[in-house]
PDB file of C-alpha atoms in Angstrom:
ATOM      1  CA  UNK X   1     -24.169   0.542  29.318  1.00 56.00           C
ATOM      2  CA  UNK X   2     -23.440  -2.841  28.864  1.00 56.00           C
ATOM      3  CA  UNK X   3     -19.948  -4.439  28.421  1.00 57.00           C
ATOM      4  CA  UNK X   4     -20.670  -5.100  24.839  1.00 67.00           C
ATOM      5  CA  UNK X   5     -21.022  -1.228  24.346  1.00 76.00           C
ATOM      6  CA  UNK X   6     -17.859  -0.188  25.913  1.00 79.00           C
ATOM      7  CA  UNK X   7     -14.555  -1.242  27.038  1.00 81.00           C
ATOM      8  CA  UNK X   8     -14.417  -2.486  30.837  1.00 83.00           C
ATOM      9  CA  UNK X   9     -11.975  -0.131  32.311  1.00 83.00           C
ATOM     10  CA  UNK X  10     -11.834   1.639  35.836  1.00 83.00           C
ATOM     11  CA  UNK X  11     -12.491   5.383  35.366  1.00 83.00           C
ATOM     12  CA  UNK X  12      -9.491   7.090  36.102  1.00 85.00           C
ATOM     13  CA  UNK X  13      -7.077  10.030  34.755  1.00 87.00           C
ATOM     14  CA  UNK X  14      -4.720   7.503  33.247  1.00 89.00           C
ATOM     15  CA  UNK X  15      -7.788   5.437  31.767  1.00 86.00           C
ATOM     16  CA  UNK X  16      -9.051   8.554  30.073  1.00 88.00           C
ATOM     17  CA  UNK X  17      -5.525   9.628  28.768  1.00 89.00           C
ATOM     18  CA  UNK X  18      -5.296   5.828  27.405  1.00 89.00           C
ATOM     19  CA  UNK X  19      -8.555   6.039  25.884  1.00 89.00           C
ATOM     20  CA  UNK X  20      -7.655   9.370  24.113  1.00 90.00           C
ATOM     21  CA  UNK X  21      -4.759   7.665  22.621  1.00 91.00           C
ATOM     22  CA  UNK X  22      -6.452   4.719  21.691  1.00 90.00           C
ATOM     23  CA  UNK X  23      -9.153   6.857  19.830  1.00 91.00           C
ATOM     24  CA  UNK X  24      -6.597   8.723  18.092  1.00 91.00           C
ATOM     25  CA  UNK X  25      -4.823   5.605  17.027  1.00 92.00           C
ATOM     26  CA  UNK X  26      -8.022   4.137  15.494  1.00 91.00           C
ATOM     27  CA  UNK X  27      -8.769   7.079  13.723  1.00 91.00           C
ATOM     28  CA  UNK X  28      -5.435   7.413  12.022  1.00 92.00           C
ATOM     29  CA  UNK X  29      -5.597   3.644  11.201  1.00 91.00           C
ATOM     30  CA  UNK X  30      -9.061   3.916   9.608  1.00 91.00           C
ATOM     31  CA  UNK X  31      -7.782   6.896   7.745  1.00 93.00           C
ATOM     32  CA  UNK X  32      -4.903   5.125   6.510  1.00 92.00           C
ATOM     33  CA  UNK X  33      -7.005   2.020   5.660  1.00 91.00           C
ATOM     34  CA  UNK X  34      -9.420   4.093   3.959  1.00 91.00           C
ATOM     35  CA  UNK X  35      -6.790   5.827   1.644  1.00 91.00           C
ATOM     36  CA  UNK X  36      -5.140   2.300   1.029  1.00 89.00           C
ATOM     37  CA  UNK X  37      -8.673   0.780  -0.051  1.00 90.00           C
ATOM     38  CA  UNK X  38      -9.405   3.771  -2.450  1.00 90.00           C
ATOM     39  CA  UNK X  39      -5.757   3.149  -4.162  1.00 89.00           C
ATOM     40  CA  UNK X  40      -6.676  -0.401  -4.176  1.00 89.00           C
ATOM     41  CA  UNK X  41      -9.886   0.442  -5.902  1.00 90.00           C
ATOM     42  CA  UNK X  42      -8.663   2.406  -8.529  1.00 90.00           C
ATOM     43  CA  UNK X  43      -5.969  -0.072  -9.261  1.00 89.00           C
ATOM     44  CA  UNK X  44      -8.638  -2.550  -9.605  1.00 90.00           C
ATOM     45  CA  UNK X  45     -10.721  -0.647 -11.959  1.00 91.00           C
ATOM     46  CA  UNK X  46      -7.809   0.128 -14.165  1.00 91.00           C
ATOM     47  CA  UNK X  47      -6.953  -3.900 -14.408  1.00 89.00           C
ATOM     48  CA  UNK X  48     -10.724  -4.478 -15.202  1.00 90.00           C
ATOM     49  CA  UNK X  49     -10.704  -2.265 -18.337  1.00 91.00           C
ATOM     50  CA  UNK X  50      -7.269  -3.449 -19.062  1.00 90.00           C
ATOM     51  CA  UNK X  51      -8.735  -7.017 -19.208  1.00 90.00           C
ATOM     52  CA  UNK X  52     -11.740  -6.319 -21.123  1.00 90.00           C
ATOM     53  CA  UNK X  53      -9.326  -4.568 -23.728  1.00 89.00           C
ATOM     54  CA  UNK X  54      -7.001  -7.271 -23.854  1.00 87.00           C
ATOM     55  CA  UNK X  55      -9.759  -9.899 -24.427  1.00 86.00           C
ATOM     56  CA  UNK X  56     -11.019  -7.821 -27.036  1.00 86.00           C
ATOM     57  CA  UNK X  57      -7.386  -7.936 -28.889  1.00 86.00           C
ATOM     58  CA  UNK X  58      -7.067 -11.521 -27.954  1.00 84.00           C
ATOM     59  CA  UNK X  59     -10.198 -12.267 -30.297  1.00 83.00           C
ATOM     60  CA  UNK X  60      -8.798 -10.520 -33.056  1.00 85.00           C
ATOM     61  CA  UNK X  61      -5.175 -11.654 -32.664  1.00 84.00           C
ATOM     62  CA  UNK X  62      -6.189 -15.392 -32.465  1.00 83.00           C
ATOM     63  CA  UNK X  63      -8.275 -14.945 -35.518  1.00 83.00           C
ATOM     64  CA  UNK X  64      -5.346 -13.815 -37.475  1.00 83.00           C
ATOM     65  CA  UNK X  65      -3.217 -16.488 -36.047  1.00 80.00           C
ATOM     66  CA  UNK X  66      -5.853 -19.250 -37.034  1.00 80.00           C
ATOM     67  CA  UNK X  67      -6.038 -17.732 -40.680  1.00 78.00           C
ATOM     68  CA  UNK X  68      -2.077 -17.449 -40.854  1.00 78.00           C
ATOM     69  CA  UNK X  69      -1.894 -21.322 -39.555  1.00 76.00           C
ATOM     70  CA  UNK X  70      -4.429 -22.124 -42.424  1.00 78.00           C
ATOM     71  CA  UNK X  71      -2.310 -20.173 -45.148  1.00 76.00           C
ATOM     72  CA  UNK X  72       1.009 -21.910 -43.716  1.00 74.00           C
ATOM     73  CA  UNK X  73      -0.647 -25.425 -44.097  1.00 73.00           C
ATOM     74  CA  UNK X  74      -1.852 -24.692 -47.670  1.00 73.00           C
ATOM     75  CA  UNK X  75       1.564 -23.617 -48.839  1.00 69.00           C
ATOM     76  CA  UNK X  76       3.723 -26.001 -46.939  1.00 65.00           C
ATOM     77  CA  UNK X  77       1.333 -28.884 -46.702  1.00 65.00           C
ATOM     78  CA  UNK X  78       0.187 -31.297 -44.056  1.00 62.00           C
ATOM     79  CA  UNK X  79       3.584 -32.049 -42.781  1.00 63.00           C
ATOM     80  CA  UNK X  80       3.829 -28.375 -41.161  1.00 63.00           C
ATOM     81  CA  UNK X  81       4.496 -29.995 -37.602  1.00 64.00           C
ATOM     82  CA  UNK X  82       7.422 -32.263 -39.152  1.00 63.00           C
ATOM     83  CA  UNK X  83       8.951 -28.871 -40.572  1.00 60.00           C
ATOM     84  CA  UNK X  84       8.545 -27.118 -37.390  1.00 63.00           C
ATOM     85  CA  UNK X  85       9.591 -29.839 -35.145  1.00 61.00           C
ATOM     86  CA  UNK X  86      12.942 -30.564 -37.314  1.00 63.00           C
ATOM     87  CA  UNK X  87      13.987 -26.895 -36.817  1.00 62.00           C
ATOM     88  CA  UNK X  88      12.927 -26.349 -33.046  1.00 64.00           C
ATOM     89  CA  UNK X  89      15.228 -27.771 -30.125  1.00 66.00           C
ATOM     90  CA  UNK X  90      14.126 -25.503 -27.343  1.00 70.00           C
ATOM     91  CA  UNK X  91      11.845 -22.708 -26.068  1.00 70.00           C
ATOM     92  CA  UNK X  92      12.405 -19.442 -27.604  1.00 72.00           C
ATOM     93  CA  UNK X  93       9.905 -17.404 -25.671  1.00 76.00           C
ATOM     94  CA  UNK X  94      10.014 -17.586 -21.848  1.00 78.00           C
ATOM     95  CA  UNK X  95       8.130 -15.922 -19.086  1.00 80.00           C
ATOM     96  CA  UNK X  96       9.558 -14.028 -16.227  1.00 80.00           C
ATOM     97  CA  UNK X  97       7.658 -12.991 -13.055  1.00 82.00           C
ATOM     98  CA  UNK X  98       8.050  -9.517 -11.248  1.00 82.00           C
ATOM     99  CA  UNK X  99       6.520  -7.892  -8.318  1.00 82.00           C
ATOM    100  CA  UNK X 100       4.409  -4.860  -8.732  1.00 81.00           C
ATOM    101  CA  UNK X 101       3.889  -2.951  -5.318  1.00 82.00           C
ATOM    102  CA  UNK X 102       0.480  -1.061  -4.888  1.00 80.00           C
ATOM    103  CA  UNK X 103      -0.246   0.407  -1.438  1.00 79.00           C
ATOM    104  CA  UNK X 104       1.825  -2.195   0.174  1.00 80.00           C
ATOM    105  CA  UNK X 105       0.217  -5.086  -1.655  1.00 81.00           C
ATOM    106  CA  UNK X 106       2.595  -7.300  -3.938  1.00 83.00           C
ATOM    107  CA  UNK X 107       0.913  -7.828  -7.304  1.00 83.00           C
ATOM    108  CA  UNK X 108       2.597 -10.610  -9.573  1.00 81.00           C
ATOM    109  CA  UNK X 109       3.398  -9.255 -12.952  1.00 82.00           C
ATOM    110  CA  UNK X 110       4.343 -11.857 -15.741  1.00 82.00           C
ATOM    111  CA  UNK X 111       6.223 -10.698 -18.999  1.00 81.00           C
ATOM    112  CA  UNK X 112       7.455 -12.741 -21.960  1.00 79.00           C
ATOM    113  CA  UNK X 113      10.832 -12.323 -23.586  1.00 76.00           C
ATOM    114  CA  UNK X 114      12.907 -13.879 -26.180  1.00 75.00           C
ATOM    115  CA  UNK X 115      15.728 -16.312 -25.411  1.00 71.00           C
ATOM    116  CA  UNK X 116      18.404 -16.309 -27.638  1.00 63.00           C
ATOM    117  CA  UNK X 117      18.082 -15.972 -31.582  1.00 60.00           C
ATOM    118  CA  UNK X 118      15.522 -17.442 -33.821  1.00 56.00           C
ATOM    119  CA  UNK X 119      16.071 -21.057 -33.533  1.00 51.00           C
ATOM    120  CA  UNK X 120      13.992 -21.738 -36.486  1.00 53.00           C
ATOM    121  CA  UNK X 121      14.652 -19.089 -38.738  1.00 53.00           C
ATOM    122  CA  UNK X 122      15.465 -21.407 -41.644  1.00 48.00           C
ATOM    123  CA  UNK X 123      12.357 -23.381 -41.630  1.00 50.00           C
ATOM    124  CA  UNK X 124      10.248 -23.151 -44.505  1.00 49.00           C
ATOM    125  CA  UNK X 125      13.008 -22.308 -47.028  1.00 45.00           C
ATOM    126  CA  UNK X 126      11.885 -25.038 -49.253  1.00 50.00           C
ATOM    127  CA  UNK X 127       8.332 -23.450 -49.876  1.00 53.00           C
ATOM    128  CA  UNK X 128       5.961 -21.496 -47.564  1.00 57.00           C
ATOM    129  CA  UNK X 129       8.713 -19.392 -45.994  1.00 64.00           C
ATOM    130  CA  UNK X 130       6.409 -16.291 -46.012  1.00 72.00           C
ATOM    131  CA  UNK X 131       3.528 -17.902 -44.592  1.00 72.00           C
ATOM    132  CA  UNK X 132       5.583 -19.862 -41.781  1.00 72.00           C
ATOM    133  CA  UNK X 133       7.216 -16.238 -41.033  1.00 75.00           C
ATOM    134  CA  UNK X 134       3.539 -14.552 -40.766  1.00 78.00           C
ATOM    135  CA  UNK X 135       2.471 -17.660 -38.788  1.00 75.00           C
ATOM    136  CA  UNK X 136       5.481 -16.952 -36.295  1.00 78.00           C
ATOM    137  CA  UNK X 137       4.567 -13.306 -35.922  1.00 82.00           C
ATOM    138  CA  UNK X 138       1.137 -13.594 -35.368  1.00 81.00           C
ATOM    139  CA  UNK X 139       1.490 -16.472 -32.563  1.00 80.00           C
ATOM    140  CA  UNK X 140       4.349 -14.639 -30.927  1.00 81.00           C
ATOM    141  CA  UNK X 141       1.680 -11.440 -30.705  1.00 85.00           C
ATOM    142  CA  UNK X 142      -0.943 -14.046 -29.230  1.00 86.00           C
ATOM    143  CA  UNK X 143       1.413 -15.489 -26.636  1.00 85.00           C
ATOM    144  CA  UNK X 144       2.374 -11.961 -25.160  1.00 86.00           C
ATOM    145  CA  UNK X 145      -1.454 -11.152 -25.058  1.00 87.00           C
ATOM    146  CA  UNK X 146      -1.826 -14.347 -23.382  1.00 88.00           C
ATOM    147  CA  UNK X 147       0.879 -13.758 -20.605  1.00 87.00           C
ATOM    148  CA  UNK X 148      -0.373 -10.205 -20.419  1.00 88.00           C
ATOM    149  CA  UNK X 149      -3.866 -11.462 -19.812  1.00 89.00           C
ATOM    150  CA  UNK X 150      -2.718 -14.121 -17.250  1.00 88.00           C
ATOM    151  CA  UNK X 151      -0.880 -11.086 -15.419  1.00 88.00           C
ATOM    152  CA  UNK X 152      -3.801  -9.022 -15.375  1.00 89.00           C
ATOM    153  CA  UNK X 153      -6.251 -11.715 -14.161  1.00 89.00           C
ATOM    154  CA  UNK X 154      -3.765 -12.951 -11.463  1.00 88.00           C
ATOM    155  CA  UNK X 155      -3.355  -9.250  -9.977  1.00 88.00           C
ATOM    156  CA  UNK X 156      -7.411  -9.007 -10.502  1.00 89.00           C
ATOM    157  CA  UNK X 157      -7.904 -12.092  -8.204  1.00 89.00           C
ATOM    158  CA  UNK X 158      -5.303 -11.019  -5.757  1.00 89.00           C
ATOM    159  CA  UNK X 159      -6.653  -7.673  -5.426  1.00 90.00           C
ATOM    160  CA  UNK X 160      -9.910  -8.604  -5.108  1.00 90.00           C
ATOM    161  CA  UNK X 161      -9.191 -10.719  -2.147  1.00 91.00           C
ATOM    162  CA  UNK X 162      -7.126  -7.956  -0.577  1.00 91.00           C
ATOM    163  CA  UNK X 163      -9.984  -5.046  -1.126  1.00 91.00           C
ATOM    164  CA  UNK X 164     -12.115  -7.333   0.807  1.00 92.00           C
ATOM    165  CA  UNK X 165     -10.188  -7.859   3.566  1.00 92.00           C
ATOM    166  CA  UNK X 166      -9.436  -4.021   3.831  1.00 91.00           C
ATOM    167  CA  UNK X 167     -12.786  -2.899   3.553  1.00 92.00           C
ATOM    168  CA  UNK X 168     -13.838  -5.402   6.341  1.00 93.00           C
ATOM    169  CA  UNK X 169     -11.017  -3.925   8.771  1.00 92.00           C
ATOM    170  CA  UNK X 170     -12.188  -0.471   7.709  1.00 92.00           C
ATOM    171  CA  UNK X 171     -15.995  -1.196   8.613  1.00 92.00           C
ATOM    172  CA  UNK X 172     -14.709  -2.787  11.620  1.00 91.00           C
ATOM    173  CA  UNK X 173     -12.771   0.203  12.671  1.00 91.00           C
ATOM    174  CA  UNK X 174     -15.564   2.718  11.648  1.00 89.00           C
ATOM    175  CA  UNK X 175     -18.763   0.800  13.059  1.00 90.00           C
ATOM    176  CA  UNK X 176     -17.148  -1.342  16.058  1.00 89.00           C
ATOM    177  CA  UNK X 177     -14.102  -0.494  17.309  1.00 90.00           C
ATOM    178  CA  UNK X 178     -14.095   3.732  17.049  1.00 91.00           C
ATOM    179  CA  UNK X 179     -17.698   3.827  18.363  1.00 91.00           C
ATOM    180  CA  UNK X 180     -16.858   1.505  21.312  1.00 91.00           C
ATOM    181  CA  UNK X 181     -13.818   3.510  22.289  1.00 91.00           C
ATOM    182  CA  UNK X 182     -15.907   6.885  22.045  1.00 90.00           C
ATOM    183  CA  UNK X 183     -18.598   5.451  24.378  1.00 89.00           C
ATOM    184  CA  UNK X 184     -15.865   4.333  26.832  1.00 89.00           C
ATOM    185  CA  UNK X 185     -14.206   7.603  26.548  1.00 90.00           C
ATOM    186  CA  UNK X 186     -17.679   9.015  27.309  1.00 89.00           C
ATOM    187  CA  UNK X 187     -18.299   6.730  30.303  1.00 88.00           C
ATOM    188  CA  UNK X 188     -14.558   7.681  31.707  1.00 89.00           C
ATOM    189  CA  UNK X 189     -15.125  11.418  31.320  1.00 89.00           C
ATOM    190  CA  UNK X 190     -18.797  11.314  32.790  1.00 88.00           C
ATOM    191  CA  UNK X 191     -17.557   9.255  35.700  1.00 88.00           C
ATOM    192  CA  UNK X 192     -14.471  11.646  36.350  1.00 88.00           C
ATOM    193  CA  UNK X 193     -16.814  14.763  36.015  1.00 87.00           C
ATOM    194  CA  UNK X 194     -19.360  12.971  38.838  1.00 88.00           C
ATOM    195  CA  UNK X 195     -16.491  12.412  41.183  1.00 87.00           C
ATOM    196  CA  UNK X 196     -15.396  16.353  40.877  1.00 86.00           C
ATOM    197  CA  UNK X 197     -19.027  17.263  41.362  1.00 87.00           C
ATOM    198  CA  UNK X 198     -18.792  15.037  44.567  1.00 87.00           C
ATOM    199  CA  UNK X 199     -15.685  16.521  45.787  1.00 87.00           C
ATOM    200  CA  UNK X 200     -16.999  19.897  45.134  1.00 86.00           C
ATOM    201  CA  UNK X 201     -19.983  19.502  47.509  1.00 86.00           C
ATOM    202  CA  UNK X 202     -17.884  17.525  50.164  1.00 87.00           C
ATOM    203  CA  UNK X 203     -15.703  20.619  50.328  1.00 88.00           C
ATOM    204  CA  UNK X 204     -18.376  23.042  50.491  1.00 88.00           C
ATOM    205  CA  UNK X 205     -20.288  21.164  53.020  1.00 87.00           C
ATOM    206  CA  UNK X 206     -16.994  20.996  55.169  1.00 88.00           C
ATOM    207  CA  UNK X 207     -16.582  24.758  54.655  1.00 88.00           C
ATOM    208  CA  UNK X 208     -20.166  25.430  55.790  1.00 86.00           C
ATOM    209  CA  UNK X 209     -19.729  23.142  58.816  1.00 87.00           C
ATOM    210  CA  UNK X 210     -16.543  24.932  59.703  1.00 88.00           C
ATOM    211  CA  UNK X 211     -18.051  28.198  59.200  1.00 86.00           C
ATOM    212  CA  UNK X 212     -21.104  27.491  61.812  1.00 85.00           C
ATOM    213  CA  UNK X 213     -18.623  25.959  64.445  1.00 86.00           C
ATOM    214  CA  UNK X 214     -16.616  29.396  64.208  1.00 85.00           C
ATOM    215  CA  UNK X 215     -19.836  31.485  64.554  1.00 83.00           C
ATOM    216  CA  UNK X 216     -20.958  29.333  67.426  1.00 84.00           C
ATOM    217  CA  UNK X 217     -17.487  29.823  69.105  1.00 84.00           C
ATOM    218  CA  UNK X 218     -17.613  33.537  68.162  1.00 82.00           C
ATOM    219  CA  UNK X 219     -21.037  33.720  69.784  1.00 81.00           C
ATOM    220  CA  UNK X 220     -20.084  31.832  73.064  1.00 80.00           C
ATOM    221  CA  UNK X 221     -17.133  34.270  73.600  1.00 78.00           C
ATOM    222  CA  UNK X 222     -19.197  36.954  72.934  1.00 78.00           C
ATOM    223  CA  UNK X 223     -21.904  35.840  75.627  1.00 75.00           C
ATOM    224  CA  UNK X 224     -19.030  34.921  78.287  1.00 73.00           C
ATOM    225  CA  UNK X 225     -17.473  38.673  77.970  1.00 73.00           C
ATOM    226  CA  UNK X 226     -20.968  40.077  78.330  1.00 74.00           C
ATOM    227  CA  UNK X 227     -21.260  38.410  81.632  1.00 72.00           C
ATOM    228  CA  UNK X 228     -17.811  39.608  82.560  1.00 69.00           C
ATOM    229  CA  UNK X 229     -15.978  36.310  82.860  1.00 65.00           C
ATOM    230  CA  UNK X 230     -12.526  36.027  81.640  1.00 57.00           C
ATOM    231  CA  UNK X 231     -12.073  34.144  77.920  1.00 55.00           C
ATOM    232  CA  UNK X 232      -8.754  32.573  77.343  1.00 56.00           C
ATOM    233  CA  UNK X 233      -7.365  33.504  74.062  1.00 53.00           C
ATOM    234  CA  UNK X 234      -6.713  30.548  71.825  1.00 53.00           C
ATOM    235  CA  UNK X 235      -2.925  30.325  70.052  1.00 51.00           C
ATOM    236  CA  UNK X 236      -2.806  28.850  66.678  1.00 46.00           C
ATOM    237  CA  UNK X 237       0.532  27.364  67.481  1.00 47.00           C
ATOM    238  CA  UNK X 238      -0.953  25.099  70.574  1.00 49.00           C
ATOM    239  CA  UNK X 239      -4.100  24.133  68.452  1.00 49.00           C
ATOM    240  CA  UNK X 240      -2.480  21.160  66.453  1.00 50.00           C
ATOM    241  CA  UNK X 241      -5.557  18.935  66.601  1.00 51.00           C
ATOM    242  CA  UNK X 242      -8.236  19.593  63.940  1.00 55.00           C
ATOM    243  CA  UNK X 243     -11.070  17.330  63.987  1.00 56.00           C
ATOM    244  CA  UNK X 244     -12.058  15.615  61.069  1.00 54.00           C
ATOM    245  CA  UNK X 245     -15.476  16.200  59.604  1.00 50.00           C
ATOM    246  CA  UNK X 246     -17.445  13.213  58.124  1.00 51.00           C
ATOM    247  CA  UNK X 247     -20.726  12.982  56.440  1.00 47.00           C
TER     248      UNK X 247
END
């Protein structure tokens, strides 16, 4: 097994525990990132649907606004710009930005609001007042849709980038990190099992060797007794030296 297929680590009990903890952490991270990706995908599809609906509404609202502008010009005359500029001193519709948190991702959300009272409510008193009022309402609606569309498209682009990064992390954990840790864990386990088999075999051979020595000694004692020779008994307390058996 090459170093690219597994992590270079010395097989030991500590390494086995470390690899198990690492595998569990990788699997937990993969599950969390998968849930995050699913939540972001769901929000992404909802935003895409809202963008399509808002653009369809935008066409109708802009068409009505253009018609109302034509009606106001017909009623007031070509000097409608001068009439508006005489009554407008500051911006009435303003935009503020908020943050919407979706699965740990901050999405910008734009919202328009009216700042103060109507600064050009007296415009068109001489003539065309009704057409100017209709014009204001239609273009105010168009501004609201434009702000909403800008908010949706900004969130759309932001989510698209975050989803790509999250999917890359999920794929990296699923196809690279987790399999590599699993192969390393299998390698460490196999090495430890092999060591246990070798140790068991070594102990078994030592027991067989000691058994043969004991049998040979008992046979020698039996032969000496058969010849009538005195055999000095062994004292377990005096027998302190136990010769090592090497293979």
